[in-house]
Amino acid sequence: MRIYETMFIIKPDVPEEERNNLVEGVKKFLEERLGAQVENVDRWGIRKLAYKIGKYFEGDYTVIYFRSNGQGLDQLENYFKVHPDFMRWQTFRREDLEKKERKAARAKKEAESSSQEGQQEGASEEKVE
């Protein structure tokens, strides 16, 4: 499964409880509709925008990291379009995190194989004596 990051901005005039429900709704959509595994939800809170969007100078930022096979990401796009409280959104494939994960797994595998070889050599030396 591939690693993705989706960032979205919710209008700041939406009540806090409703903003929390929107974030939970995105998380639930990812898990139930797309079969994704949500790994991290990072709420940044209300921040100043780089530029004015509509009548807003600030927005509630959220970043979600998830694993998915990539199918159905267009459905996620439509989910954001249907809900008028989302101002902006973007989803990225995080190849850098995938490479880092593969590199760590490869290093772990090499360490395990070298430790097994060391144990086998130690056992064969004991038999010789």
PDB file of C-alpha atoms in Angstrom:
ATOM      1  CA  MET A   1       0.000   0.000   0.000  1.00  0.00           C
ATOM      2  CA  ARG A   2       1.152   3.508  -0.760  1.00  0.00           C
ATOM      3  CA  ILE A   3       1.437   6.375   1.697  1.00  0.00           C
ATOM      4  CA  TYR A   4      -0.629   9.504   1.052  1.00  0.00           C
ATOM      5  CA  GLU A   5      -1.022  12.858   2.737  1.00  0.00           C
ATOM      6  CA  THR A   6      -4.148  14.934   2.388  1.00  0.00           C
ATOM      7  CA  MET A   7      -4.315  18.482   3.661  1.00  0.00           C
ATOM      8  CA  PHE A   8      -7.511  20.473   3.849  1.00  0.00           C
ATOM      9  CA  ILE A   9      -8.640  23.843   5.147  1.00  0.00           C
ATOM     10  CA  ILE A  10     -12.023  24.328   6.814  1.00  0.00           C
ATOM     11  CA  LYS A  11     -13.726  27.724   6.973  1.00  0.00           C
ATOM     12  CA  PRO A  12     -12.927  29.406  10.310  1.00  0.00           C
ATOM     13  CA  ASP A  13     -16.502  30.548  10.982  1.00  0.00           C
ATOM     14  CA  VAL A  14     -17.690  26.931  11.269  1.00  0.00           C
ATOM     15  CA  PRO A  15     -18.233  26.054  14.979  1.00  0.00           C
ATOM     16  CA  GLU A  16     -15.429  24.037  16.613  1.00  0.00           C
ATOM     17  CA  GLU A  17     -17.610  20.957  17.196  1.00  0.00           C
ATOM     18  CA  GLU A  18     -18.690  20.929  13.551  1.00  0.00           C
ATOM     19  CA  ARG A  19     -15.054  21.281  12.395  1.00  0.00           C
ATOM     20  CA  ASN A  20     -14.173  18.260  14.538  1.00  0.00           C
ATOM     21  CA  ASN A  21     -17.071  16.352  12.959  1.00  0.00           C
ATOM     22  CA  LEU A  22     -15.821  17.266   9.467  1.00  0.00           C
ATOM     23  CA  VAL A  23     -12.347  15.913  10.293  1.00  0.00           C
ATOM     24  CA  GLU A  24     -13.856  12.713  11.697  1.00  0.00           C
ATOM     25  CA  GLY A  25     -16.024  12.475   8.583  1.00  0.00           C
ATOM     26  CA  VAL A  26     -12.957  12.589   6.317  1.00  0.00           C
ATOM     27  CA  LYS A  27     -11.230   9.966   8.465  1.00  0.00           C
ATOM     28  CA  LYS A  28     -14.313   7.727   8.393  1.00  0.00           C
ATOM     29  CA  PHE A  29     -14.656   8.206   4.613  1.00  0.00           C
ATOM     30  CA  LEU A  30     -11.034   7.154   4.079  1.00  0.00           C
ATOM     31  CA  GLU A  31     -11.377   4.050   6.243  1.00  0.00           C
ATOM     32  CA  GLU A  32     -14.833   2.852   5.220  1.00  0.00           C
ATOM     33  CA  ARG A  33     -15.206   3.947   1.609  1.00  0.00           C
ATOM     34  CA  LEU A  34     -11.606   3.727   0.376  1.00  0.00           C
ATOM     35  CA  GLY A  35     -10.381   0.961   2.679  1.00  0.00           C
ATOM     36  CA  ALA A  36      -7.461   3.162   3.726  1.00  0.00           C
ATOM     37  CA  GLN A  37      -5.529   2.846   6.969  1.00  0.00           C
ATOM     38  CA  VAL A  38      -5.350   6.248   8.650  1.00  0.00           C
ATOM     39  CA  GLU A  39      -1.993   6.540  10.400  1.00  0.00           C
ATOM     40  CA  ASN A  40      -1.998  10.097  11.721  1.00  0.00           C
ATOM     41  CA  VAL A  41      -4.380  13.049  11.986  1.00  0.00           C
ATOM     42  CA  ASP A  42      -2.525  16.312  12.573  1.00  0.00           C
ATOM     43  CA  ARG A  43      -4.780  19.255  13.514  1.00  0.00           C
ATOM     44  CA  TRP A  44      -2.972  22.575  13.078  1.00  0.00           C
ATOM     45  CA  GLY A  45      -5.906  24.717  14.159  1.00  0.00           C
ATOM     46  CA  ILE A  46      -6.817  28.119  12.774  1.00  0.00           C
ATOM     47  CA  ARG A  47      -3.935  29.757  10.918  1.00  0.00           C
ATOM     48  CA  LYS A  48      -3.509  32.773   8.710  1.00  0.00           C
ATOM     49  CA  LEU A  49      -3.827  31.990   4.987  1.00  0.00           C
ATOM     50  CA  ALA A  50      -1.060  32.906   2.546  1.00  0.00           C
ATOM     51  CA  TYR A  51      -3.669  34.774   0.515  1.00  0.00           C
ATOM     52  CA  LYS A  52      -7.345  35.626   0.828  1.00  0.00           C
ATOM     53  CA  ILE A  53      -9.747  32.829  -0.189  1.00  0.00           C
ATOM     54  CA  GLY A  54     -13.223  34.183  -0.789  1.00  0.00           C
ATOM     55  CA  LYS A  55     -13.894  36.396   2.212  1.00  0.00           C
ATOM     56  CA  TYR A  56     -11.491  34.532   4.538  1.00  0.00           C
ATOM     57  CA  PHE A  57      -8.002  35.488   5.709  1.00  0.00           C
ATOM     58  CA  GLU A  58      -7.592  32.402   7.923  1.00  0.00           C
ATOM     59  CA  GLY A  59      -8.659  28.772   8.030  1.00  0.00           C
ATOM     60  CA  ASP A  60      -8.557  25.586  10.127  1.00  0.00           C
ATOM     61  CA  TYR A  61      -5.777  23.357   8.746  1.00  0.00           C
ATOM     62  CA  THR A  62      -5.711  19.559   9.055  1.00  0.00           C
ATOM     63  CA  VAL A  63      -3.241  17.021   7.634  1.00  0.00           C
ATOM     64  CA  ILE A  64      -4.064  13.304   7.459  1.00  0.00           C
ATOM     65  CA  TYR A  65      -1.515  10.599   6.608  1.00  0.00           C
ATOM     66  CA  PHE A  66      -2.965   7.337   5.353  1.00  0.00           C
ATOM     67  CA  ARG A  67      -2.128   4.145   3.454  1.00  0.00           C
ATOM     68  CA  SER A  68      -4.152   3.208   0.409  1.00  0.00           C
ATOM     69  CA  ASN A  69      -3.830   1.355  -2.875  1.00  0.00           C
ATOM     70  CA  GLY A  70      -4.657   4.634  -4.620  1.00  0.00           C
ATOM     71  CA  GLN A  71      -8.026   3.611  -5.978  1.00  0.00           C
ATOM     72  CA  GLY A  72     -10.890   5.914  -5.138  1.00  0.00           C
ATOM     73  CA  LEU A  73      -8.880   9.071  -4.541  1.00  0.00           C
ATOM     74  CA  ASP A  74     -11.199  10.789  -7.008  1.00  0.00           C
ATOM     75  CA  GLN A  75     -14.052   9.910  -4.620  1.00  0.00           C
ATOM     76  CA  LEU A  76     -12.168  11.736  -1.866  1.00  0.00           C
ATOM     77  CA  GLU A  77     -11.891  14.753  -4.179  1.00  0.00           C
ATOM     78  CA  ASN A  78     -15.664  14.647  -4.731  1.00  0.00           C
ATOM     79  CA  TYR A  79     -16.246  14.354  -0.967  1.00  0.00           C
ATOM     80  CA  PHE A  80     -14.444  17.664  -0.457  1.00  0.00           C
ATOM     81  CA  LYS A  81     -16.311  19.310  -3.345  1.00  0.00           C
ATOM     82  CA  VAL A  82     -19.731  18.312  -1.967  1.00  0.00           C
ATOM     83  CA  HIS A  83     -19.118  19.835   1.479  1.00  0.00           C
ATOM     84  CA  PRO A  84     -19.127  23.655   1.251  1.00  0.00           C
ATOM     85  CA  ASP A  85     -17.219  24.078   4.542  1.00  0.00           C
ATOM     86  CA  PHE A  86     -13.949  22.904   2.943  1.00  0.00           C
ATOM     87  CA  MET A  87     -12.106  25.852   1.395  1.00  0.00           C
ATOM     88  CA  ARG A  88      -9.097  24.057  -0.122  1.00  0.00           C
ATOM     89  CA  TRP A  89      -7.698  20.526  -0.192  1.00  0.00           C
ATOM     90  CA  GLN A  90      -4.881  18.591  -1.788  1.00  0.00           C
ATOM     91  CA  THR A  91      -3.759  14.966  -1.684  1.00  0.00           C
ATOM     92  CA  PHE A  92      -0.163  13.882  -2.309  1.00  0.00           C
ATOM     93  CA  ARG A  93       1.541  10.534  -2.619  1.00  0.00           C
ATOM     94  CA  ARG A  94       4.451  10.570  -0.163  1.00  0.00           C
ATOM     95  CA  GLU A  95       7.119   8.657  -2.054  1.00  0.00           C
ATOM     96  CA  ASP A  96       9.787  10.046   0.281  1.00  0.00           C
ATOM     97  CA  LEU A  97       8.160   8.298   3.258  1.00  0.00           C
ATOM     98  CA  GLU A  98       7.769   5.095   1.236  1.00  0.00           C
ATOM     99  CA  LYS A  99      11.487   5.122   0.331  1.00  0.00           C
ATOM    100  CA  LYS A 100      12.477   5.783   3.935  1.00  0.00           C
ATOM    101  CA  GLU A 101      10.286   2.885   5.077  1.00  0.00           C
ATOM    102  CA  ARG A 102      11.731   0.507   2.457  1.00  0.00           C
ATOM    103  CA  LYS A 103      15.275   1.520   3.366  1.00  0.00           C
ATOM    104  CA  ALA A 104      14.627   0.865   7.070  1.00  0.00           C
ATOM    105  CA  ALA A 105      13.055  -2.529   6.289  1.00  0.00           C
ATOM    106  CA  ARG A 106      16.017  -3.454   4.089  1.00  0.00           C
ATOM    107  CA  ALA A 107      18.502  -2.461   6.821  1.00  0.00           C
ATOM    108  CA  LYS A 108      16.563  -4.482   9.399  1.00  0.00           C
ATOM    109  CA  LYS A 109      16.523  -7.516   7.111  1.00  0.00           C
ATOM    110  CA  GLU A 110      20.275  -7.235   6.494  1.00  0.00           C
ATOM    111  CA  ALA A 111      20.937  -6.896  10.230  1.00  0.00           C
ATOM    112  CA  GLU A 112      18.833  -9.991  10.960  1.00  0.00           C
ATOM    113  CA  SER A 113      20.549 -12.046   8.264  1.00  0.00           C
ATOM    114  CA  SER A 114      24.032 -11.000   9.445  1.00  0.00           C
ATOM    115  CA  SER A 115      23.168 -11.851  13.067  1.00  0.00           C
ATOM    116  CA  GLN A 116      21.861 -15.271  11.976  1.00  0.00           C
ATOM    117  CA  GLU A 117      25.080 -15.895  10.025  1.00  0.00           C
ATOM    118  CA  GLY A 118      27.095 -14.919  13.109  1.00  0.00           C
ATOM    119  CA  GLN A 119      25.118 -17.333  15.277  1.00  0.00           C
ATOM    120  CA  GLN A 120      25.597 -20.152  12.761  1.00  0.00           C
ATOM    121  CA  GLU A 121      29.367 -19.535  12.585  1.00  0.00           C
ATOM    122  CA  GLY A 122      29.579 -19.477  16.389  1.00  0.00           C
ATOM    123  CA  ALA A 123      27.684 -22.775  16.612  1.00  0.00           C
ATOM    124  CA  SER A 124      29.931 -24.460  14.026  1.00  0.00           C
ATOM    125  CA  GLU A 125      33.093 -23.267  15.854  1.00  0.00           C
ATOM    126  CA  GLU A 126      31.824 -24.792  19.108  1.00  0.00           C
ATOM    127  CA  LYS A 127      31.341 -28.168  17.395  1.00  0.00           C
ATOM    128  CA  VAL A 128      34.923 -28.151  16.039  1.00  0.00           C
ATOM    129  CA  GLU A 129      36.479 -27.773  19.492  1.00  0.00           C
TER     130      GLU A 129
END
